[in-house]
Coordinates of C-alpha atoms in Angstrom, one line a residue:
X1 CA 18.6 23.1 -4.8
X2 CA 18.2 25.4 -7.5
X3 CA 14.9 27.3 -8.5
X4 CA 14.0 24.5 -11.4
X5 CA 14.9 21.5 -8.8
X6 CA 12.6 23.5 -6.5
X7 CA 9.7 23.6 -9.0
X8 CA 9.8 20.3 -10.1
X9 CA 10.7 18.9 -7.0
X10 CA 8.0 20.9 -4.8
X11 CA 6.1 22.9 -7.5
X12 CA 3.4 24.3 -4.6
X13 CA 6.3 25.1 -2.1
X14 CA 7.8 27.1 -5.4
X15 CA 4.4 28.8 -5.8
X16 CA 4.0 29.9 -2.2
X17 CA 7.6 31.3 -2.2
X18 CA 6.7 33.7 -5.2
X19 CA 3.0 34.3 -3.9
X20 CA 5.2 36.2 -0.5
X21 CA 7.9 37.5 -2.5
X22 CA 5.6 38.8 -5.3
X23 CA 3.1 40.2 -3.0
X24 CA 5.9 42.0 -0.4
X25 CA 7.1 43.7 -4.0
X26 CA 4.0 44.9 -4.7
X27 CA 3.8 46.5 -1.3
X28 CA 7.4 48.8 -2.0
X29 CA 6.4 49.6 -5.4
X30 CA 3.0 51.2 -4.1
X31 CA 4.7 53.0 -1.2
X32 CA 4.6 50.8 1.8
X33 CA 8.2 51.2 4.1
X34 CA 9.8 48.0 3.8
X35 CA 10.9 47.5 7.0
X36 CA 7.9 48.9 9.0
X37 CA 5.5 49.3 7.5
X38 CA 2.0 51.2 8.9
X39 CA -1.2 49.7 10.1
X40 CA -3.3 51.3 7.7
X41 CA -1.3 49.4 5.1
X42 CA -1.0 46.1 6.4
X43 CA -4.9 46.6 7.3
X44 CA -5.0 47.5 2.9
X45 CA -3.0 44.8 2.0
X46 CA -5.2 41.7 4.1
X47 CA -4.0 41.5 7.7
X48 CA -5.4 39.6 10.1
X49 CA -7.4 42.3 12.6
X50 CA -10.0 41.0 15.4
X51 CA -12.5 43.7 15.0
X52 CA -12.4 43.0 11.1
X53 CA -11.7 39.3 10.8
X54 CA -14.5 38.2 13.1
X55 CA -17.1 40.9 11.8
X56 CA -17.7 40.2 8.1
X57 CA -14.0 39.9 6.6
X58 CA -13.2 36.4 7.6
X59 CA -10.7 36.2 4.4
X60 CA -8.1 38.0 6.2
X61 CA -7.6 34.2 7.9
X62 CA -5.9 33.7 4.5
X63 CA -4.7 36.7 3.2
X64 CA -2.5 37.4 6.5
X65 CA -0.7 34.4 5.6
X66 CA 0.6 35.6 2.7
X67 CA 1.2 39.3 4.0
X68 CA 4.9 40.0 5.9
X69 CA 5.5 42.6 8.1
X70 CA 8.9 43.8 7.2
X71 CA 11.8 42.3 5.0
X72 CA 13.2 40.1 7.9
X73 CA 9.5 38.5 8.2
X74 CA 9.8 37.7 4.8
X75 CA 13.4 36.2 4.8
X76 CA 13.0 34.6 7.8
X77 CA 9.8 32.8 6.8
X78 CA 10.8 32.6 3.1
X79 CA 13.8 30.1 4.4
X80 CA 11.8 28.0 6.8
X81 CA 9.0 27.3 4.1
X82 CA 11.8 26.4 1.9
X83 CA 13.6 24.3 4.3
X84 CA 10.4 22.5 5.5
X85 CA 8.1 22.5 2.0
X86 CA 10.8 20.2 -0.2
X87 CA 10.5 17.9 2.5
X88 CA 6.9 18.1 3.0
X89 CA 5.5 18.6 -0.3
X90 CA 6.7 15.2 -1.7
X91 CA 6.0 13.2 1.4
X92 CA 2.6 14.2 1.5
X93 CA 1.7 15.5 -1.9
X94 CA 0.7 18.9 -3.1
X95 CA -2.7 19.0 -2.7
X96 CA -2.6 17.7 0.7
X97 CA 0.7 20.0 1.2
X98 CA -1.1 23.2 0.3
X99 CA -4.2 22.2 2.3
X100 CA -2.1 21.8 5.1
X101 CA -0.5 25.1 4.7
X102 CA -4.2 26.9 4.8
X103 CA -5.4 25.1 7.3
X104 CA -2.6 25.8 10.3
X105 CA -2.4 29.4 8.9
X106 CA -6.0 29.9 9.8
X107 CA -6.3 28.2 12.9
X108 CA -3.4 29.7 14.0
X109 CA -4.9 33.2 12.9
X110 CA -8.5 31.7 14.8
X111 CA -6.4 30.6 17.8
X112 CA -5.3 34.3 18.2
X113 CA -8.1 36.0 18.0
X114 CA -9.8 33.4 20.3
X115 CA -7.3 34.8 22.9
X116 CA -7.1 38.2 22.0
X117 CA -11.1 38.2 22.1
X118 CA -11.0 36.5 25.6
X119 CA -8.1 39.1 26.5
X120 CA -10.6 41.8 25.5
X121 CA -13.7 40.1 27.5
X122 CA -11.0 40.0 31.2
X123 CA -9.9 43.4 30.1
X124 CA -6.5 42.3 29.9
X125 CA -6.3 42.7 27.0
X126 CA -6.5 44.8 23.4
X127 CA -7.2 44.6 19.6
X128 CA -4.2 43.8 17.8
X129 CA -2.7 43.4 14.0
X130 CA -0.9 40.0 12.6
X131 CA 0.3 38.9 9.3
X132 CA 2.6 35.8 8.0
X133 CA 3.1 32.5 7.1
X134 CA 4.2 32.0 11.0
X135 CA 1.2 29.9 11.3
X136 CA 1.5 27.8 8.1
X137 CA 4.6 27.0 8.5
X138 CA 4.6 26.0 12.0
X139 CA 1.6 23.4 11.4
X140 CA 3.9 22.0 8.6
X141 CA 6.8 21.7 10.9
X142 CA 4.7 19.9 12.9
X143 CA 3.2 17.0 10.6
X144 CA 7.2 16.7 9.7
X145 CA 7.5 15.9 13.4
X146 CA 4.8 13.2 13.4
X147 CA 6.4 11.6 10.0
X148 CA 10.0 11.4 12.1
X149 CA 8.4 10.4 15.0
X150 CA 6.8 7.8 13.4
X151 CA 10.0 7.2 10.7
X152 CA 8.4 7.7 7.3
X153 CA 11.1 7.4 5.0
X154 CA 11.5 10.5 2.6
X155 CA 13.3 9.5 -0.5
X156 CA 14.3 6.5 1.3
X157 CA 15.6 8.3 4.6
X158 CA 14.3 9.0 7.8
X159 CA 14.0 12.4 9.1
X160 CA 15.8 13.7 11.7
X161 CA 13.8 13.9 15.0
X162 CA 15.9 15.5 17.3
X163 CA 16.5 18.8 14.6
X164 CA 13.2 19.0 13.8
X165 CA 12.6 19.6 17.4
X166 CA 15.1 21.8 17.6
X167 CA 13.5 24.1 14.8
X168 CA 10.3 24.0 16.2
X169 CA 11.2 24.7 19.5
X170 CA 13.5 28.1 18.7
X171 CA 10.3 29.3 17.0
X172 CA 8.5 29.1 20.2
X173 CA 10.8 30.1 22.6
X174 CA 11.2 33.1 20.0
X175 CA 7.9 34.1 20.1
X176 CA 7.6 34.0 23.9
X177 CA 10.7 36.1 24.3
X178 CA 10.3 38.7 21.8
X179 CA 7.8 41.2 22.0
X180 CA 5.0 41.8 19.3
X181 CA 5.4 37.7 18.1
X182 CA 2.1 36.4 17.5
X183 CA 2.8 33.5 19.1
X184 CA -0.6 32.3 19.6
X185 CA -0.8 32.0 15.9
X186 CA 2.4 30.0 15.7
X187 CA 0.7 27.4 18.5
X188 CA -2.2 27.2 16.7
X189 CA -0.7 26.3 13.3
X190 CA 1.1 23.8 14.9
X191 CA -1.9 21.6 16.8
X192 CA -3.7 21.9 13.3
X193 CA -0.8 20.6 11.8
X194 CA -0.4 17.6 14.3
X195 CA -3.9 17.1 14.1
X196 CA -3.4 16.4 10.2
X197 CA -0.5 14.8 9.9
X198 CA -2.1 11.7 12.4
X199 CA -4.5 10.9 9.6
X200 CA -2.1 10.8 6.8
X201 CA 0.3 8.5 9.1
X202 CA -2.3 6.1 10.0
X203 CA -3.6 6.2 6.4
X204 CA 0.0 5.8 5.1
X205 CA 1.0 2.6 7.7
X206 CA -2.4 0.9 7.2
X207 CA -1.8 1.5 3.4
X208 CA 2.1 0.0 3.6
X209 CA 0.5 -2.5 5.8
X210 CA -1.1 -4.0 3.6
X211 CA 1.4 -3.7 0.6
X212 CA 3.8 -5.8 2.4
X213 CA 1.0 -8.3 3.1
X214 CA 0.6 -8.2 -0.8
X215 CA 4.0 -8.6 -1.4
X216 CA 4.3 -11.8 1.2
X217 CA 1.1 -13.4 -0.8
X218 CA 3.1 -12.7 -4.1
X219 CA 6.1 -14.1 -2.8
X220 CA 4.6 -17.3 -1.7
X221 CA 2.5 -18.0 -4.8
X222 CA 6.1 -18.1 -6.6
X223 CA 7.9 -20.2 -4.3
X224 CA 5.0 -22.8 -4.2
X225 CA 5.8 -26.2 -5.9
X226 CA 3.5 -26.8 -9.2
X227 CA 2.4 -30.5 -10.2
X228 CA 0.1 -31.8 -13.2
X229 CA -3.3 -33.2 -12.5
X230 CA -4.4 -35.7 -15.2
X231 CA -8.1 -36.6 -16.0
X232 CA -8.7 -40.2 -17.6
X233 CA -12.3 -40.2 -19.0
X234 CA -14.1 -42.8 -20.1
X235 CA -12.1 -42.4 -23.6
X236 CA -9.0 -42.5 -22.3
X237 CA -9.8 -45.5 -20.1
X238 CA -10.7 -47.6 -23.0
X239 CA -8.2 -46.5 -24.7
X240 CA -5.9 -47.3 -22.2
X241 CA -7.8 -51.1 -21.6
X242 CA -7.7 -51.3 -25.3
X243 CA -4.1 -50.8 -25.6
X244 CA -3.3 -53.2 -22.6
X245 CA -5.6 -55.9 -23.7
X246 CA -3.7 -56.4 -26.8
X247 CA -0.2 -56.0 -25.1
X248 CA -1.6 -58.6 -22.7
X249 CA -3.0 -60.8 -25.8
X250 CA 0.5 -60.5 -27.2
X251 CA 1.9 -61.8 -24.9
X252 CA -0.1 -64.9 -24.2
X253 CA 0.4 -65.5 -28.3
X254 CA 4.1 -65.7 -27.7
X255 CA 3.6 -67.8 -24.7
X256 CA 1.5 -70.5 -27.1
X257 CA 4.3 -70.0 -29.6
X258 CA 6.7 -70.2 -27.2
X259 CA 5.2 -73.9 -25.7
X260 CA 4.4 -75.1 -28.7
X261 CA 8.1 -74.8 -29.8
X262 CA 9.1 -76.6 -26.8
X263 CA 6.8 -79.6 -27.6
X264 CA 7.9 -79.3 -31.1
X265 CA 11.3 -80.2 -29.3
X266 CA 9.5 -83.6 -27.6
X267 CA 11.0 -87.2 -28.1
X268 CA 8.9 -88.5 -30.7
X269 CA 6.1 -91.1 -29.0
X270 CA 7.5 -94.6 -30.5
X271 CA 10.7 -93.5 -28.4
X272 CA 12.0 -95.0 -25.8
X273 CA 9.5 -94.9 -22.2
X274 CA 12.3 -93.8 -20.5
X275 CA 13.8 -91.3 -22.6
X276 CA 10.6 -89.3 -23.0
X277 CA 10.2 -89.1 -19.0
X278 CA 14.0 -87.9 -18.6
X279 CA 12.9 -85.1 -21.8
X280 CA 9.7 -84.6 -19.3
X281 CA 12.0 -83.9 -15.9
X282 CA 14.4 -82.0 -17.8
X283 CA 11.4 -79.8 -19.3
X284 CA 9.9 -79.6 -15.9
X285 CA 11.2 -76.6 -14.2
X286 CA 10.9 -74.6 -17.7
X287 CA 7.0 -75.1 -17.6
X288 CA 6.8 -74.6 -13.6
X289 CA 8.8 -71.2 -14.0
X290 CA 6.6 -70.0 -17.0
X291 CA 3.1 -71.1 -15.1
X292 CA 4.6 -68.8 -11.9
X293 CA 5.1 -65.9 -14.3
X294 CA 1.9 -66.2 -15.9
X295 CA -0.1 -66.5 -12.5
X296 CA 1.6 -63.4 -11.2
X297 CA 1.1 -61.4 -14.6
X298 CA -2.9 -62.1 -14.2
X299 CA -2.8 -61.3 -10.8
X300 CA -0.7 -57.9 -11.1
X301 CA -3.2 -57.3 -14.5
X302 CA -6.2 -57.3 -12.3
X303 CA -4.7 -55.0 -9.6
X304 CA -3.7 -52.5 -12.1
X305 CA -7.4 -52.6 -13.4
X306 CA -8.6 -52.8 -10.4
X307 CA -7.2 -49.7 -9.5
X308 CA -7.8 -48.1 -12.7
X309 CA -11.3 -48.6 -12.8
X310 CA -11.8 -47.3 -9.1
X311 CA -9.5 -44.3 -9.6
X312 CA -10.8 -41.2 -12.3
X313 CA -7.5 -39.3 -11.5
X314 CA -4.4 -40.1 -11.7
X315 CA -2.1 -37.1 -10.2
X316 CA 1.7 -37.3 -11.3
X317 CA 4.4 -34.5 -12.9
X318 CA 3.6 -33.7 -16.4
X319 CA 6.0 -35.1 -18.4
X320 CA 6.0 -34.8 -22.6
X321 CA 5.8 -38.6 -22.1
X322 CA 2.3 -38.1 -22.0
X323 CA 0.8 -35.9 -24.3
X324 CA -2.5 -37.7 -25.2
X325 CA -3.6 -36.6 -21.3
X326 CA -6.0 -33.2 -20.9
X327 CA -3.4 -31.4 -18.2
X328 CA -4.4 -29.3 -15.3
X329 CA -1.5 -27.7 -13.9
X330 CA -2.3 -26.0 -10.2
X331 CA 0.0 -25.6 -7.2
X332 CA -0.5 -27.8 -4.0
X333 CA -2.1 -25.1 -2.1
X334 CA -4.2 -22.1 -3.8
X335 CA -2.7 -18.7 -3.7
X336 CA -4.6 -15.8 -1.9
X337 CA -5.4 -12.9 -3.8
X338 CA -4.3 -9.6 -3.1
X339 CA -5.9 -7.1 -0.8
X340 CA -7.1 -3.9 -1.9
X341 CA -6.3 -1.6 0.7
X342 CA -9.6 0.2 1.9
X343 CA -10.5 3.3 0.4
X344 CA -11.0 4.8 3.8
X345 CA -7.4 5.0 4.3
X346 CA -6.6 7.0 1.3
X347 CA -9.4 9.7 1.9
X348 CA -9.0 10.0 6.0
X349 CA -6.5 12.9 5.9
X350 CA -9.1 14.6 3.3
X351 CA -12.3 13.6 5.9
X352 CA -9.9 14.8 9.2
X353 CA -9.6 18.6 7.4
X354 CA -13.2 18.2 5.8
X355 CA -14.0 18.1 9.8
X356 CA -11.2 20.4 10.7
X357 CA -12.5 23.3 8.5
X358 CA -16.2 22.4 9.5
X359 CA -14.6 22.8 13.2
X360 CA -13.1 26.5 12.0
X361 CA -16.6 27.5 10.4
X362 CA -18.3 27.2 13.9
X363 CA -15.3 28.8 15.6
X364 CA -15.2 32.0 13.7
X365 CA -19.4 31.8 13.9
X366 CA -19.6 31.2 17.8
X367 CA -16.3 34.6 17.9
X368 CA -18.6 36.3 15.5
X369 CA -21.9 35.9 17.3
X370 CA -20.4 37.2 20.6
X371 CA -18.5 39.8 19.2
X372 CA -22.0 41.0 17.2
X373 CA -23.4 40.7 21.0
X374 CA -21.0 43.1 22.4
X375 CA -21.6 45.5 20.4
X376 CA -25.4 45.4 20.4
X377 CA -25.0 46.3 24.1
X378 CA -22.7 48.8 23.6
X379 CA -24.8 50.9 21.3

């Protein structure tokens, strides 16, 4: 990945690379050995010193993390932030990312003073002089542990759990074999890193969570079947009796038109007795089928009315057959609206380091106060 692809890609991880490279330059041009550098000018240049740190200069908790002792410090950090930060960076986001950063770089730098103060109190112990991004570092290798642990997918892939351990665990094992490793530091950064990184996942799962629930409610209001709901007011239903009365009407004209054809048809009455019963039978099942039909059309008319009348909705698919209808169209069951996930889930990484760096205030205070008391007795 090139400079520009790191920039845009992880603009923060970019800026912390330049912030140690520009600062360790700084240090050669003004005279400081760049491989070993003296304690007087790591002490100049912001390193992290018990007696110092804990008295009134608690900033060296931050400026120690951007101060290397020696170029293999710097390259060897300088790679593992750039390995680690263009994962990290877009998985959490840059704010959170260089929050995360600070925060394991001083509790790793509070973690070893904690034990080099306690070290001091046994009298096993001396004051000592650390400086790096160690701390950083590790507590952002650790939140990339939790997110492959808990298979977060980065750019739609799932980190690799078993090298990420593997990483990790050289830097420990490096720090407890070599001499002068502040590994107290690197353990430090780490927990705080954990710590962190278990708020943004269960932020991040509760906040998928619920997307997916969204997405099921979404997908279910388009595959639910959709049918029109017609309203017959009083309008319509006389309309609608209106326009079957006359049909109805109609139809009894044509049946008195009808019959009185038929007994236009009659013998004439000075005919023969006789013949005008045989024009009777033959006319007989004629009238006897049009009396059925007529019985059964009244008795299906006042159903239909019947129904009609007790009946103000009529439900059926809309059809253009009917545009003289006020339509309702609505699915058969309502769809749910979609959650809002809760706002406590996107600020709970910010409250978990609001309470972390509260938690580092009363550490350095409670170091402080004792170290303050020590001295007091001395003098």
């Amino acid at each position: 990945m090139t400079i520009l692809q790191l920039l845009k890609t992880a603009p923060i991880t970019t800026l912390l690379l330049a912030s140690f490279i520009g600062l360790f330059v700084l240090q050669i041009v003004t005279g400081v050995d760049a491989n070993n550098p003296s304690t007087e000018a790591l002490l100049s240049w912001g390193a992290n010193a018990l007696p110092f740190t804990m008295s009134d200069e608690p900033w060296r908790l931050v400026s120690s993390a951007f101060l290397h002792i020696g170029l293999m410090h710097l390259l060897f950090n300088g790679f593992a932030m750039y390995f680690f930060g263009q994962i990290a960076e877009p998985m959490f986001g840059s704010a959170k990312f260089l929050a995360l950063f600070l925060l394991a770089a001083i509790g790793g730098n509070l973690l070893n003073n904690y034990v080099t103060w306690q070290g001091i109190i046994d009298g096993t112990g001396q004051p000592g002089i650390s400086a790096g991004a160690s701390g950083g570092i590790m507590g952002i290798g650790a939140a990339l542990l939790i997110a492959a642990l808990f298979k977060i997918l980065v750019n739609g892939m799932v980190l690799n759990l078993k090298s990420l351990v593997f990483i990790m665990g050289i830097n420990l094992v490096y720090g407890f074999a070599v001499p002068g490793i502040d590994n107290a530091g690197h353990i430090g950064g780490a927990i705080t890193g954990l710590v962190i990184a278990l708020a943004f996942v269960i932020g991040y799962r509760q906040r998928v969570a619920v997307a997916l629930q969204n997405a099921a409610f979404q997908q279910q209001r388009n595959a639910n079947p959709y049918q029109t709901t017609h309203h017959y007011g009083k309008q319509d239903s006389d309309q609608y009796n209106s326009k079957y009365n006359s049909q109805y009407n109609d139809q009894l004209n044509n049946q008195d038109s009808h019959d009185s054809n038929d007994d236009a048809h009659l013998p004439p009455l000075d005919t023969d007795f006789n013949n005008q019963n045989a024009g009777l039978d033959s006319r007989q099942p004629t009238l006897d089928r049009y009396d059925s039909e007529i019985d059964s059309y009244n008795s299906n008319t006042r159903d239909i009315r019947s129904n009609d009348m007790n009946h103000s909705t009529v439900r059926h698919t809309a059809s253009p057959d009917h545009p003289d209808h006020n339509n309702i169209t609505q699915p058969t069951a309502p769809p749910k609206e979609p959650i809002k996930p809760a706002i406590i889930w996107q600020l709970l990484p910010w409250l978990v380091m609001l309470l972390i760096s509260i938690g580092f205030v009363w550490w350095w205070q409670d170091i402080h106060e004792q170290l303050l008391q020590v001295l007091k007795s001395i003098e």
